C-alpha positions as protocol buffer text, in pm:
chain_id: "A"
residue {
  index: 1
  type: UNK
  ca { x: -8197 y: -492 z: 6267 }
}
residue {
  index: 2
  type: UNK
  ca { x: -8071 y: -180 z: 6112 }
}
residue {
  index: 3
  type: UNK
  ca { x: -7921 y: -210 z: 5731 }
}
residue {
  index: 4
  type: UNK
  ca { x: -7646 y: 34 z: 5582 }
}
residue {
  index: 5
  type: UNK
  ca { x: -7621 y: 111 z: 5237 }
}
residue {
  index: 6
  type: UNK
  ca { x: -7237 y: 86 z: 5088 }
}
residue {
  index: 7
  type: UNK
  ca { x: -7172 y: 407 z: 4902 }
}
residue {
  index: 8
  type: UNK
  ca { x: -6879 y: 391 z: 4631 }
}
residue {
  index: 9
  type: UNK
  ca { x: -6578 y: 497 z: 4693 }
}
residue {
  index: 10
  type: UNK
  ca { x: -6428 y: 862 z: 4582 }
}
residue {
  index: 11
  type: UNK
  ca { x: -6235 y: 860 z: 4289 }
}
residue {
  index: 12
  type: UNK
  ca { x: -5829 y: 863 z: 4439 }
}
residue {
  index: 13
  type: UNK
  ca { x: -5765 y: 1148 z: 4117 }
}
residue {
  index: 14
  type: UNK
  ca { x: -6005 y: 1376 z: 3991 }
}
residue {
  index: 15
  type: UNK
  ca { x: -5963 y: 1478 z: 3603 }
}
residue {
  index: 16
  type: UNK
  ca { x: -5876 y: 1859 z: 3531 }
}
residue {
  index: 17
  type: UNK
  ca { x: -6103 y: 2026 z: 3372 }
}
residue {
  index: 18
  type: UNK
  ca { x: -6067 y: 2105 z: 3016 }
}
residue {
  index: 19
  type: UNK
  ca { x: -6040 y: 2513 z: 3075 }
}
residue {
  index: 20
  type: UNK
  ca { x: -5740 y: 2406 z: 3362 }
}
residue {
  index: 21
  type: UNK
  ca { x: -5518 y: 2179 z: 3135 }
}
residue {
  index: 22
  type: UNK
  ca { x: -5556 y: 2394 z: 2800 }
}
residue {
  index: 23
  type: UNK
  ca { x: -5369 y: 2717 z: 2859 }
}
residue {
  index: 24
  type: UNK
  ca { x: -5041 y: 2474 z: 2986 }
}
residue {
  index: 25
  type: UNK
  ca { x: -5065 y: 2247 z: 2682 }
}
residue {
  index: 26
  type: UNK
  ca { x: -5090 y: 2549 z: 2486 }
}
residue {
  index: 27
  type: UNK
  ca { x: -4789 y: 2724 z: 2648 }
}
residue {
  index: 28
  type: UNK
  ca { x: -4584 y: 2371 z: 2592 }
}
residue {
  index: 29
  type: UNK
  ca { x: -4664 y: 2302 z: 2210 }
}
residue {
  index: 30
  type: UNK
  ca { x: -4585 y: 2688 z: 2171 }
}
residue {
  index: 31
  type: UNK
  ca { x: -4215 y: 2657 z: 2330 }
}
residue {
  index: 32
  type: UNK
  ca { x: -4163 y: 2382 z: 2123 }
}
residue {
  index: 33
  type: UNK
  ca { x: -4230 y: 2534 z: 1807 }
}
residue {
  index: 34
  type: UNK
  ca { x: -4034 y: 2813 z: 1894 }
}
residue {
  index: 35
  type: UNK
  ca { x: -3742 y: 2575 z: 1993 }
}
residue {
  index: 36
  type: UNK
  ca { x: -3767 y: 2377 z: 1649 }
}
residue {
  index: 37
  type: UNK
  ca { x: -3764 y: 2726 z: 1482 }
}
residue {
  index: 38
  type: UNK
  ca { x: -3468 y: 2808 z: 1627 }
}
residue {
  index: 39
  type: UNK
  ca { x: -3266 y: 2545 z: 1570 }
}
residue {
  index: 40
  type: UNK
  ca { x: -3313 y: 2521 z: 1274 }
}
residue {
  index: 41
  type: UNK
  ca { x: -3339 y: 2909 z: 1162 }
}
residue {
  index: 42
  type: UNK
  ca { x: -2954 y: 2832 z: 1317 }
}
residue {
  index: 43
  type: UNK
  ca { x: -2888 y: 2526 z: 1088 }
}
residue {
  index: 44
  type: UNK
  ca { x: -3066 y: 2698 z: 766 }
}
residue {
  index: 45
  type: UNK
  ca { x: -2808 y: 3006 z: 828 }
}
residue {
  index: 46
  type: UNK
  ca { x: -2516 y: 2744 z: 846 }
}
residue {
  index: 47
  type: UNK
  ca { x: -2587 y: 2584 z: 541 }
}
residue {
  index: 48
  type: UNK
  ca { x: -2618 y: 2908 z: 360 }
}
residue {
  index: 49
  type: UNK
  ca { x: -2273 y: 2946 z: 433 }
}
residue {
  index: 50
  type: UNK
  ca { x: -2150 y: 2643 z: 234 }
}
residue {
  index: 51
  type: UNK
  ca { x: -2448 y: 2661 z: -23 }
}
residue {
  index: 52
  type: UNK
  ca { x: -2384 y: 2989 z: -141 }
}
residue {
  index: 53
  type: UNK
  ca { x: -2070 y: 2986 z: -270 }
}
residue {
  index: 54
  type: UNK
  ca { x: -2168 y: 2696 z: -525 }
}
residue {
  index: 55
  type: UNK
  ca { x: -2471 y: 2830 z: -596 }
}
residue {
  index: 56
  type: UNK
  ca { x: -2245 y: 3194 z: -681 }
}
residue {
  index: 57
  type: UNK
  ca { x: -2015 y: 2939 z: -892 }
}
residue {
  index: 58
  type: UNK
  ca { x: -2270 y: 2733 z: -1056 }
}
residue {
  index: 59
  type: UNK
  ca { x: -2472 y: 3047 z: -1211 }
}
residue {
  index: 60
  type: UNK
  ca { x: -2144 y: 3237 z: -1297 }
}
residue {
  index: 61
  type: UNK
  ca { x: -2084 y: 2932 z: -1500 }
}
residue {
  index: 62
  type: UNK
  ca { x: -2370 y: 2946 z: -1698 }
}
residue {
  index: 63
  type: UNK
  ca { x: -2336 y: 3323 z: -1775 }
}
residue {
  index: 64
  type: UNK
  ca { x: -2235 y: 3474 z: -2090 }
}
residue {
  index: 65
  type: UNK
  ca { x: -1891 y: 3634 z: -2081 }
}
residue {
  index: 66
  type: UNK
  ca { x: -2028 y: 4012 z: -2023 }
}
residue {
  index: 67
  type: UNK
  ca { x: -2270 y: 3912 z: -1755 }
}
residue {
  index: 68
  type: UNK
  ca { x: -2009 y: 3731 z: -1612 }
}
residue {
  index: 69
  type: UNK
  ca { x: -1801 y: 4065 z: -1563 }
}
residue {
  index: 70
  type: UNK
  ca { x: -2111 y: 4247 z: -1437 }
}
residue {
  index: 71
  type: UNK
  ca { x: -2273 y: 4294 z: -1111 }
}
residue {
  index: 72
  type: UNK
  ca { x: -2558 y: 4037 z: -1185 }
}
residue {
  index: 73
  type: UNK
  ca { x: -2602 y: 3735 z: -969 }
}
residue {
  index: 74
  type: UNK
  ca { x: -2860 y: 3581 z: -1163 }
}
residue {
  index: 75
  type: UNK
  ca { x: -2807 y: 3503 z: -1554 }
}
residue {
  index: 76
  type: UNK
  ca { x: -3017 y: 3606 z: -1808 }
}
residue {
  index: 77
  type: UNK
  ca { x: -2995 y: 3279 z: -2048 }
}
residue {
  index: 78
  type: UNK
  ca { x: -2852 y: 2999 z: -1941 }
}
residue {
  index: 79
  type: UNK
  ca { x: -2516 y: 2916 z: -2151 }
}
residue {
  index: 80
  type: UNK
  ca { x: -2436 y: 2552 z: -2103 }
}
residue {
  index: 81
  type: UNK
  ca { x: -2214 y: 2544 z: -2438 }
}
residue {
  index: 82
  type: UNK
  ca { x: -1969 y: 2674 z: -2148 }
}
residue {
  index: 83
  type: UNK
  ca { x: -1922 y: 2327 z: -2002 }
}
residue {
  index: 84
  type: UNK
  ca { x: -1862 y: 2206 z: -2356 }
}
residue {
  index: 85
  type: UNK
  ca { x: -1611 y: 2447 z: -2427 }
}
residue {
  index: 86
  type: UNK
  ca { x: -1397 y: 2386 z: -2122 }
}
residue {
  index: 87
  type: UNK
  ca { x: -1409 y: 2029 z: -2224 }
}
residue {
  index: 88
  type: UNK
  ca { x: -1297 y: 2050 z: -2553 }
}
residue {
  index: 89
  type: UNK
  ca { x: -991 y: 2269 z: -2392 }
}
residue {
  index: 90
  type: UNK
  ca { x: -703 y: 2106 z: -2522 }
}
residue {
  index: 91
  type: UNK
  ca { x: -547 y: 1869 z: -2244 }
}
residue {
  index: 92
  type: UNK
  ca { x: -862 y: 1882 z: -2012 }
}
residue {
  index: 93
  type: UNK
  ca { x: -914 y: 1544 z: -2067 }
}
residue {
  index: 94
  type: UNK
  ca { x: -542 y: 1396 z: -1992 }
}
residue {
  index: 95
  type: UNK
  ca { x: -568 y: 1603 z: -1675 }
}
residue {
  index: 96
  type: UNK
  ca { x: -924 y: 1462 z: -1560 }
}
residue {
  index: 97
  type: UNK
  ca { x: -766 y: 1140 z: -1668 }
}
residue {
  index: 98
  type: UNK
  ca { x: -437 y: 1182 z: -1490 }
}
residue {
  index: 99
  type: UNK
  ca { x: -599 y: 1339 z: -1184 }
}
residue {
  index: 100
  type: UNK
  ca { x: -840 y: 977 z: -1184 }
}
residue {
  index: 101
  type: UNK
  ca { x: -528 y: 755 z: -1214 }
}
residue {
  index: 102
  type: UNK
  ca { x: -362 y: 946 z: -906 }
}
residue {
  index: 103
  type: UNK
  ca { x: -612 y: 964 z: -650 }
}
residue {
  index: 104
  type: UNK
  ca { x: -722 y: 653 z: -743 }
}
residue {
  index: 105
  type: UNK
  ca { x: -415 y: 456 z: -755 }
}
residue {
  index: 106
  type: UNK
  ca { x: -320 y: 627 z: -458 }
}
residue {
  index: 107
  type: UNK
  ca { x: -625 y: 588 z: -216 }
}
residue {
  index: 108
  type: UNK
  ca { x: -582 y: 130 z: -355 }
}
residue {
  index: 109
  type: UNK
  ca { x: -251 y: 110 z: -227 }
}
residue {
  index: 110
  type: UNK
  ca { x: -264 y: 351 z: 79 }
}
residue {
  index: 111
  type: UNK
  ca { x: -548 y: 153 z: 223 }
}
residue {
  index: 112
  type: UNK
  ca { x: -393 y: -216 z: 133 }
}
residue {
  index: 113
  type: UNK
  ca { x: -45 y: -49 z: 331 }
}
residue {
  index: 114
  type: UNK
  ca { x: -180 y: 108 z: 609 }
}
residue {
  index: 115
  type: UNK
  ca { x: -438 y: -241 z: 672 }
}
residue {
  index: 116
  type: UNK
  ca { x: -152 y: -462 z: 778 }
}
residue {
  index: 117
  type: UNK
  ca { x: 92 y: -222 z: 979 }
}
residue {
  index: 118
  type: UNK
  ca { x: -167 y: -49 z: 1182 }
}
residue {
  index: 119
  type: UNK
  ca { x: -340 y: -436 z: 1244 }
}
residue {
  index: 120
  type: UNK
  ca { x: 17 y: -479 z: 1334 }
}
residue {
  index: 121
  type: UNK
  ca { x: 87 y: -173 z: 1604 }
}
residue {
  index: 122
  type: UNK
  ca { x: -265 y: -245 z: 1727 }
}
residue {
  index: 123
  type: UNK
  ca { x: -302 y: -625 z: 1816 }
}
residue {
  index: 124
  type: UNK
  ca { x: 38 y: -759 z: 1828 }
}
residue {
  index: 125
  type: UNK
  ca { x: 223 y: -747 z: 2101 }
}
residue {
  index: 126
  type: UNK
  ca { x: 634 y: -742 z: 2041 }
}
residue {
  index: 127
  type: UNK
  ca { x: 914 y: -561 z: 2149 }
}
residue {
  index: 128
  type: UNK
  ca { x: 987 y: -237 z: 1991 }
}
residue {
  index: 129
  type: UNK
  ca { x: 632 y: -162 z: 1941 }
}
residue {
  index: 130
  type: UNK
  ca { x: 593 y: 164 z: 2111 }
}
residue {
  index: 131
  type: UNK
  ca { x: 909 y: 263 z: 1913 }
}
residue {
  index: 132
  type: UNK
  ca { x: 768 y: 175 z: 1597 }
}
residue {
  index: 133
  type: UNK
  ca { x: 436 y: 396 z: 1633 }
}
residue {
  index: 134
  type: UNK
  ca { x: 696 y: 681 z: 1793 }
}
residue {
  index: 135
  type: UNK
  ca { x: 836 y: 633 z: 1477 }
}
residue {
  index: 136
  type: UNK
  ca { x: 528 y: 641 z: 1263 }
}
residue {
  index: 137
  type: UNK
  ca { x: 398 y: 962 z: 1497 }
}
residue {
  index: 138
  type: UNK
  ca { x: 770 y: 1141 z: 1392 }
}
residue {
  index: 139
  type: UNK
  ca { x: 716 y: 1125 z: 1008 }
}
residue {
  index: 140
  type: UNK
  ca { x: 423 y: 1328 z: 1073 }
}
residue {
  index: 141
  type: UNK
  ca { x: 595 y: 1608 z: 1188 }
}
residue {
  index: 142
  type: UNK
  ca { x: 840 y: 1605 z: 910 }
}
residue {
  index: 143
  type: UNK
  ca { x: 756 y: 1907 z: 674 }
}
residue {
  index: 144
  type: UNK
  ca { x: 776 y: 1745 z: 309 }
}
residue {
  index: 145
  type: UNK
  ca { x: 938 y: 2090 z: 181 }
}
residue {
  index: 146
  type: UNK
  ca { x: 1255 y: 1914 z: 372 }
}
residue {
  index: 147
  type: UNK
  ca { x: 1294 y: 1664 z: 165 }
}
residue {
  index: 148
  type: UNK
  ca { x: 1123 y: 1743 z: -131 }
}
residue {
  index: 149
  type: UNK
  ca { x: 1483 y: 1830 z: -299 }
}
residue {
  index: 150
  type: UNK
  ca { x: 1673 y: 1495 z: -233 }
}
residue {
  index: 151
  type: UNK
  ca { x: 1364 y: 1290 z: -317 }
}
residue {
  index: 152
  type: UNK
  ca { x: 1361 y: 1463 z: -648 }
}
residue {
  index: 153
  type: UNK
  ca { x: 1696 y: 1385 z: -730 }
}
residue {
  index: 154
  type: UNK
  ca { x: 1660 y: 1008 z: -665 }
}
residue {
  index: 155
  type: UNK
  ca { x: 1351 y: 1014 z: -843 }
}
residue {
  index: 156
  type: UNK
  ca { x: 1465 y: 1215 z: -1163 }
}
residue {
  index: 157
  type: UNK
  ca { x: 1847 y: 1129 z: -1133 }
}
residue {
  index: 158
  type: UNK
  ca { x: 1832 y: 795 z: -1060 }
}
residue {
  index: 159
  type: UNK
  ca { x: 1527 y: 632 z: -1148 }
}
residue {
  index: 160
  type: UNK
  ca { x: 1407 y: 874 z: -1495 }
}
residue {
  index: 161
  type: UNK
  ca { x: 1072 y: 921 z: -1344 }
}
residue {
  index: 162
  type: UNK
  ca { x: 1073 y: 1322 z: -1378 }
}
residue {
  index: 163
  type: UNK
  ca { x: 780 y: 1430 z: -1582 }
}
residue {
  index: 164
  type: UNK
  ca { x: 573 y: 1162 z: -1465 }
}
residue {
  index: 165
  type: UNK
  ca { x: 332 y: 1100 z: -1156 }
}
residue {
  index: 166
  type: UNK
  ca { x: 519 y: 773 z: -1065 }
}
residue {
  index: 167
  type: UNK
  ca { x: 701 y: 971 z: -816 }
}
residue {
  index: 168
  type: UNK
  ca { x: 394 y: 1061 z: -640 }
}
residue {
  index: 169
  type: UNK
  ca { x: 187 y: 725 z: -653 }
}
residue {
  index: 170
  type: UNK
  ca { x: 472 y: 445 z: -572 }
}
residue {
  index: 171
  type: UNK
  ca { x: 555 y: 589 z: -260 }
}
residue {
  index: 172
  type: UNK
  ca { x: 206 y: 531 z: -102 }
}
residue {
  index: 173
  type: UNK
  ca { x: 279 y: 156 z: -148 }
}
residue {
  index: 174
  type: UNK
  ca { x: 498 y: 137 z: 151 }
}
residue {
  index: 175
  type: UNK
  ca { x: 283 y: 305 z: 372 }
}
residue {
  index: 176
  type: UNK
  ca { x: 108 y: 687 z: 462 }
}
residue {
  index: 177
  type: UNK
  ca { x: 201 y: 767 z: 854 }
}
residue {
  index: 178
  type: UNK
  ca { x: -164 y: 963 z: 926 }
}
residue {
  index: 179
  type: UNK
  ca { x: -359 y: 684 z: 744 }
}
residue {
  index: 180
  type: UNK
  ca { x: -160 y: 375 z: 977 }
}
residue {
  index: 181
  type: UNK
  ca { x: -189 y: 647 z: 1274 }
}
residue {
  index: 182
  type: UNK
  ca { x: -557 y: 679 z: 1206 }
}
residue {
  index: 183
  type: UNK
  ca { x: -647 y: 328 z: 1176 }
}
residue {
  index: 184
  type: UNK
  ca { x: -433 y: 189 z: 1453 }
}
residue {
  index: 185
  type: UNK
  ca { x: -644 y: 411 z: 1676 }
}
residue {
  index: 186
  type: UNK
  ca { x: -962 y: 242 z: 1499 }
}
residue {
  index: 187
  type: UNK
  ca { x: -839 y: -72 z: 1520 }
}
residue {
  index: 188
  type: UNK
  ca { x: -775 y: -55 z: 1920 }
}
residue {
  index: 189
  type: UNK
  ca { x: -1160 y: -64 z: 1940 }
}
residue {
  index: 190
  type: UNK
  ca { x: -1211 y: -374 z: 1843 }
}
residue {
  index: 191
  type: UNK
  ca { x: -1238 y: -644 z: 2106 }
}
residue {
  index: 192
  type: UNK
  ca { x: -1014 y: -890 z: 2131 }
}
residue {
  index: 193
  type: UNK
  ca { x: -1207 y: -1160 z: 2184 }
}
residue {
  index: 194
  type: UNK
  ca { x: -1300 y: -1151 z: 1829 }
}
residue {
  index: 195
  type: UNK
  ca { x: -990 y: -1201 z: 1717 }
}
residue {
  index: 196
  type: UNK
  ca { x: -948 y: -1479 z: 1977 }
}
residue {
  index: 197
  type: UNK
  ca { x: -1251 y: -1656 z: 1875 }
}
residue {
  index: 198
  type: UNK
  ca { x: -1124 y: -1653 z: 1516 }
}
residue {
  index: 199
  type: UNK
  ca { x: -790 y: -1792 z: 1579 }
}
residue {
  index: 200
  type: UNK
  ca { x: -948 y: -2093 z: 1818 }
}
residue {
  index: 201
  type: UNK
  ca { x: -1200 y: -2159 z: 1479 }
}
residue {
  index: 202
  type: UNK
  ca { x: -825 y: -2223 z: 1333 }
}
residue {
  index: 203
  type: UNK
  ca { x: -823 y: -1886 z: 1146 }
}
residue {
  index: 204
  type: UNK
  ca { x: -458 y: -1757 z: 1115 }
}
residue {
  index: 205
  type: UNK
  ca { x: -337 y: -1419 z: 1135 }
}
residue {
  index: 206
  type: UNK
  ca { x: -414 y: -1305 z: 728 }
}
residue {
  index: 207
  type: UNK
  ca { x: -748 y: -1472 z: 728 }
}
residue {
  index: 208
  type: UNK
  ca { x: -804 y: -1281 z: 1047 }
}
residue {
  index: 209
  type: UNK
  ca { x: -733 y: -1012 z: 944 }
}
residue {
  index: 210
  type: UNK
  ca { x: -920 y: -1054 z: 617 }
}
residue {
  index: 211
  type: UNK
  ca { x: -1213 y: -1185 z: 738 }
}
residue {
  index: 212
  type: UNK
  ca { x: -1291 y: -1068 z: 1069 }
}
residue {
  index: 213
  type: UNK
  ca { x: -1121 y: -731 z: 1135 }
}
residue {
  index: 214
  type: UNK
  ca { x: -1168 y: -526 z: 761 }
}
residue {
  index: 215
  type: UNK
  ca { x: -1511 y: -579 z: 763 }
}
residue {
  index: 216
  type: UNK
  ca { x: -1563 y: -450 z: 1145 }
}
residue {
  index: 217
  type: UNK
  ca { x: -1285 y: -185 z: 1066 }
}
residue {
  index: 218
  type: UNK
  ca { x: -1533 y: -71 z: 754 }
}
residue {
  index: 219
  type: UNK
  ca { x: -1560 y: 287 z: 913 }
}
residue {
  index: 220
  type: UNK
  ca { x: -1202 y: 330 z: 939 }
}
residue {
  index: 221
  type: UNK
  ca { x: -1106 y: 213 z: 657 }
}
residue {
  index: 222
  type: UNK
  ca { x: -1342 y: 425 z: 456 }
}
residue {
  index: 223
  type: UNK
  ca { x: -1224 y: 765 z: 678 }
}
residue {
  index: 224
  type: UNK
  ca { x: -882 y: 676 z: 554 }
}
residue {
  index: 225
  type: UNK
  ca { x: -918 y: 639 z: 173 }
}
residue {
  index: 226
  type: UNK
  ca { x: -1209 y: 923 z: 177 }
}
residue {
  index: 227
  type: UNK
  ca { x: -886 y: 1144 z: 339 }
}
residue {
  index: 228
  type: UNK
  ca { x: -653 y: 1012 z: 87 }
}
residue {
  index: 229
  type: UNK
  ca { x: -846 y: 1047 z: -231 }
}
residue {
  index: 230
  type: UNK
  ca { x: -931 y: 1419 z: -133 }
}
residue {
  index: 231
  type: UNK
  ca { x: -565 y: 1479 z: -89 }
}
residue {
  index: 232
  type: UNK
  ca { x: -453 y: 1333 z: -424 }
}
residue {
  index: 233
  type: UNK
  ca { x: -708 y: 1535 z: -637 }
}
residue {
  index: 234
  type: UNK
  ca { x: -627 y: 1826 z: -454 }
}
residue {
  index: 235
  type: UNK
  ca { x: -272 y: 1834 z: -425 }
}
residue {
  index: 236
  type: UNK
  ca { x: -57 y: 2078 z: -618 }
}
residue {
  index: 237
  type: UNK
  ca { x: 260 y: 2066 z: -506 }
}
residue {
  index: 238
  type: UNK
  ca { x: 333 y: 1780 z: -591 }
}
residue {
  index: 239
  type: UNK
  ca { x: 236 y: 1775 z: -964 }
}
residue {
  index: 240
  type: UNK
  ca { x: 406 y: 2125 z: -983 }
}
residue {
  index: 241
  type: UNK
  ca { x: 729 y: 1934 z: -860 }
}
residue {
  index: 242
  type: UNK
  ca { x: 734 y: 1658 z: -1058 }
}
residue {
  index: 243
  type: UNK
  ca { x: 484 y: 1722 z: -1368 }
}
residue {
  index: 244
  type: UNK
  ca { x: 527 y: 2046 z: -1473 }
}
residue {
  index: 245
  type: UNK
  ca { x: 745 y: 1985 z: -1773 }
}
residue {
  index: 246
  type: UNK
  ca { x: 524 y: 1790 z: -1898 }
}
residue {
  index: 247
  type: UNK
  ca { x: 176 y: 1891 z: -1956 }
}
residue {
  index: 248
  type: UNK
  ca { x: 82 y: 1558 z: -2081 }
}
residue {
  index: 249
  type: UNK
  ca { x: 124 y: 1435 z: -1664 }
}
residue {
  index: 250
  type: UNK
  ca { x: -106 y: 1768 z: -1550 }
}
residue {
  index: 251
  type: UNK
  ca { x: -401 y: 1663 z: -1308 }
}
residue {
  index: 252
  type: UNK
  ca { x: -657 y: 1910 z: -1308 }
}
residue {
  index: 253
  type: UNK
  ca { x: -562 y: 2106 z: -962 }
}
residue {
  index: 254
  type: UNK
  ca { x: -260 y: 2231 z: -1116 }
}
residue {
  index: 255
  type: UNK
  ca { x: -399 y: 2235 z: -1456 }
}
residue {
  index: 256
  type: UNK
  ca { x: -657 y: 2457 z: -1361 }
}
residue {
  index: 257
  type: UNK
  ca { x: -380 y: 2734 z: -1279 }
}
residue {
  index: 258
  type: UNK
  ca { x: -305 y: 2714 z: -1634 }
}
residue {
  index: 259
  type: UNK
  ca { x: -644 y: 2714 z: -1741 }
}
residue {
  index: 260
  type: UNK
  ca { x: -730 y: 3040 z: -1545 }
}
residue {
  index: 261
  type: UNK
  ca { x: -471 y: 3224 z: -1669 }
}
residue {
  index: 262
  type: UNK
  ca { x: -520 y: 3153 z: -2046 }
}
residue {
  index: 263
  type: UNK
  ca { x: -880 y: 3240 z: -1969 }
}
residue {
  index: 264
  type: UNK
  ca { x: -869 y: 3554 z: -1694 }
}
residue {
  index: 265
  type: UNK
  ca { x: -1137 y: 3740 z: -1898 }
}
residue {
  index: 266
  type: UNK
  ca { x: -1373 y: 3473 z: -1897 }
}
residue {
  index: 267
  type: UNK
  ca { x: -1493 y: 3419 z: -1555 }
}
residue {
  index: 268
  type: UNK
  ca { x: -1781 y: 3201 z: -1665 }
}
residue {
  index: 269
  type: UNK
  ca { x: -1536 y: 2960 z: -1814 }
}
residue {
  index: 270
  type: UNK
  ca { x: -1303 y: 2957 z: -1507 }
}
residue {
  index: 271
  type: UNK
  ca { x: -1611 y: 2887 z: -1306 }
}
residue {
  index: 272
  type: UNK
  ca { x: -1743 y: 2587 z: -1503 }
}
residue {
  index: 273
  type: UNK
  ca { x: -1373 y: 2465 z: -1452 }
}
residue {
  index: 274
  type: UNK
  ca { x: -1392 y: 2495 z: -1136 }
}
residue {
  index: 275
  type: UNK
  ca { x: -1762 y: 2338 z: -1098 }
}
residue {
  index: 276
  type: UNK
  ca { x: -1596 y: 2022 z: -1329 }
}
residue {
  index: 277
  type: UNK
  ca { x: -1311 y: 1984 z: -1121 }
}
residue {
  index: 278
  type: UNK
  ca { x: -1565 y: 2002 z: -769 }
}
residue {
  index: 279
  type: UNK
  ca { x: -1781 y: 1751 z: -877 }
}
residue {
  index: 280
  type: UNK
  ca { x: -1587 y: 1416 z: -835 }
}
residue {
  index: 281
  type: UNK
  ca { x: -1531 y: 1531 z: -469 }
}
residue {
  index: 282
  type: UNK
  ca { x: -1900 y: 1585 z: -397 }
}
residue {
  index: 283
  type: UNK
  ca { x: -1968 y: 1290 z: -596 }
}
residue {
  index: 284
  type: UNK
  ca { x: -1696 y: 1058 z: -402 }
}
residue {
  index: 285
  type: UNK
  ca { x: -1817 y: 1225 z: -37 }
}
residue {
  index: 286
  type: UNK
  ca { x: -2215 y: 1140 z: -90 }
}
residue {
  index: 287
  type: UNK
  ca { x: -2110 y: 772 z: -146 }
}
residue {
  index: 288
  type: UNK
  ca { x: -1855 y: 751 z: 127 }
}
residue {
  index: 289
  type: UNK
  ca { x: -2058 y: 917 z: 389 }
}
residue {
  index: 290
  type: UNK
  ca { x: -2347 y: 682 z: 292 }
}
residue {
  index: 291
  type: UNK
  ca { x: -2096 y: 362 z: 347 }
}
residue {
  index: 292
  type: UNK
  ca { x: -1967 y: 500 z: 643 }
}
residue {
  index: 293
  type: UNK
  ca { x: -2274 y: 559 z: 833 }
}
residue {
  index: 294
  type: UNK
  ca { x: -2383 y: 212 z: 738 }
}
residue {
  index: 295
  type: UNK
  ca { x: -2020 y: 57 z: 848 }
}
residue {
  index: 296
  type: UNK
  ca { x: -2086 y: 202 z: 1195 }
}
residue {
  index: 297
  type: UNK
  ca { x: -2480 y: 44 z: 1225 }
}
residue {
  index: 298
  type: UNK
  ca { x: -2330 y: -282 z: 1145 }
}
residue {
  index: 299
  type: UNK
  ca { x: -2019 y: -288 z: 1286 }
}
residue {
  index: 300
  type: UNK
  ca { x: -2011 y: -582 z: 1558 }
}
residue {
  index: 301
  type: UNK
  ca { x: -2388 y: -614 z: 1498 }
}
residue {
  index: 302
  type: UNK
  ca { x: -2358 y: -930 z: 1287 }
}
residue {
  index: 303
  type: UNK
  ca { x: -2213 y: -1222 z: 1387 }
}
């Protein structure tokens, strides 16, 4: 009787060798620090574009007033008694306070307009509704030099509010066409079966609204006051309309045109205007971006 021995099988993959795998490994961790270089060499150059011109503003600022009128980028001693001085400006204070009370009013009773209509023009259904949001859509295109004269004359003629930012803040309680347009189209994301669900829990249309679609429409709503609070602190036109007469009603983007050209010698001091009247924005954008990233992790996410 003849035996046979069983021999183990041959491996179905053989390992590369060390020396066969290394130069392609090599090759790939190279491309991808190239690639990661590049982009962001790309993003660095970017955000040198937006960087630089605070940084330019922010060390003019702190420059005496004959470095500030020189060639020199980078100051010798740092003057923050500028800041103080443009401070204690007469009036700066009413117009940081004035400019405050506008955007701030003004961004409160956008948002609590534009909630209901565009909740309205988004999940209702009635007839006339496309002619509503046509409507909405026209005022848009409306240039407000058109009726910036008859709207003064009811305002100063009729009601006594010239002088004043009245004229500027009560007409954002009946509504801002962009901010309505802007949330509508928000708002038609939603899915109506969470509305549904509410109103067979015996929710009606307010506590809806209240409950279930302003905390899901968190982004939205945050896009539309961020928008609205930017415009307010920056408009000018409108305080040169109806404020200039009285410098007691100046908010800061059209008192800094007065402020400049009292002080067009002193660059340092016009710069750490500026830099004052910046800040709030910056400050106002950090928070809102942070609550609007986190309105769009949880939105639907919790039930």
């Amino acid at each position: 009787m003849t035996t046979t021995t069983l021999r183990p099988a041959a491996p179905t993959t053989t390992a590369k060798a060390p020396y066969e795998r290394g130069p392609a490994a090599a090759r790939a961790r190279r491309k991808r620090v190239l690639n990661w270089i590049a982009v962001h060499c790309v993003a660095i150059a970017i955000a040198l574009l937006f960087v630089l011109p605070f940084v330019f503003v922010f060390l003019t600022s702190v420059m005496s007033d004959d470095q500030a009128m020189s060639g020199d980028l980078w100051p010798d001693a740092w003057h923050w008694e500028n800041y103080k001085a443009v401070v204690q400006t007469d009036g700066f204070l009413d117009w940081w306070k004035n400019s405050l009370i506008y955007a701030g009013l003004g961004t409160l009773l956008t948002v609590c307009s534009a909630i209901p209509v565009a909740y309205a023009l988004a999940k209702f259904r009635f007839r006339g509704r496309r002619t509503a949001m046509m409507l909405v859509i026209s005022t848009m295109m409306l240039p407000p030099q058109v009726i910036v004269i008859p709207m003064y004359l009811v305002w100063a003629q009729q009601f006594h509010l010239s002088g004043t930012l009245w004229p500027l803040i009560i007409p954002m309680a009946f509504g801002d066409a962009y901010s309505i347009f802007l949330l509508r189209q928000f708002l038609l994301t939603i899915p109506k079966e969470y509305i549904e669900s509410a109103k067979v829990d015996g929710c009606g249309e307010l506590r809806t609204l209240l409950k279930i679609v302003v905390p899901m429409a968190k982004p939205g709503i945050a896009a539309i006051a961020l928008f609205q609070f930017f415009y307010c602190w920056n408009d000018y036109f409108g305080p040169q309309i109806y404020a200039a007469q009285n410098p007691a009603s100046w908010t800061l983007s059209y008192g800094l045109e007065s402020f400049k050209s009292a002080h067009s010698v002193n660059w340092n001091l016009t710069m750490a205007a500026t830099l004052l009247v910046m800040a709030p924005v910056c400050i106002v954008f950090f928070f809102a971006q942070k609550a609007f990233v986190e309105g769009v992790t949880l939105t639907g996410v919790k039930g």
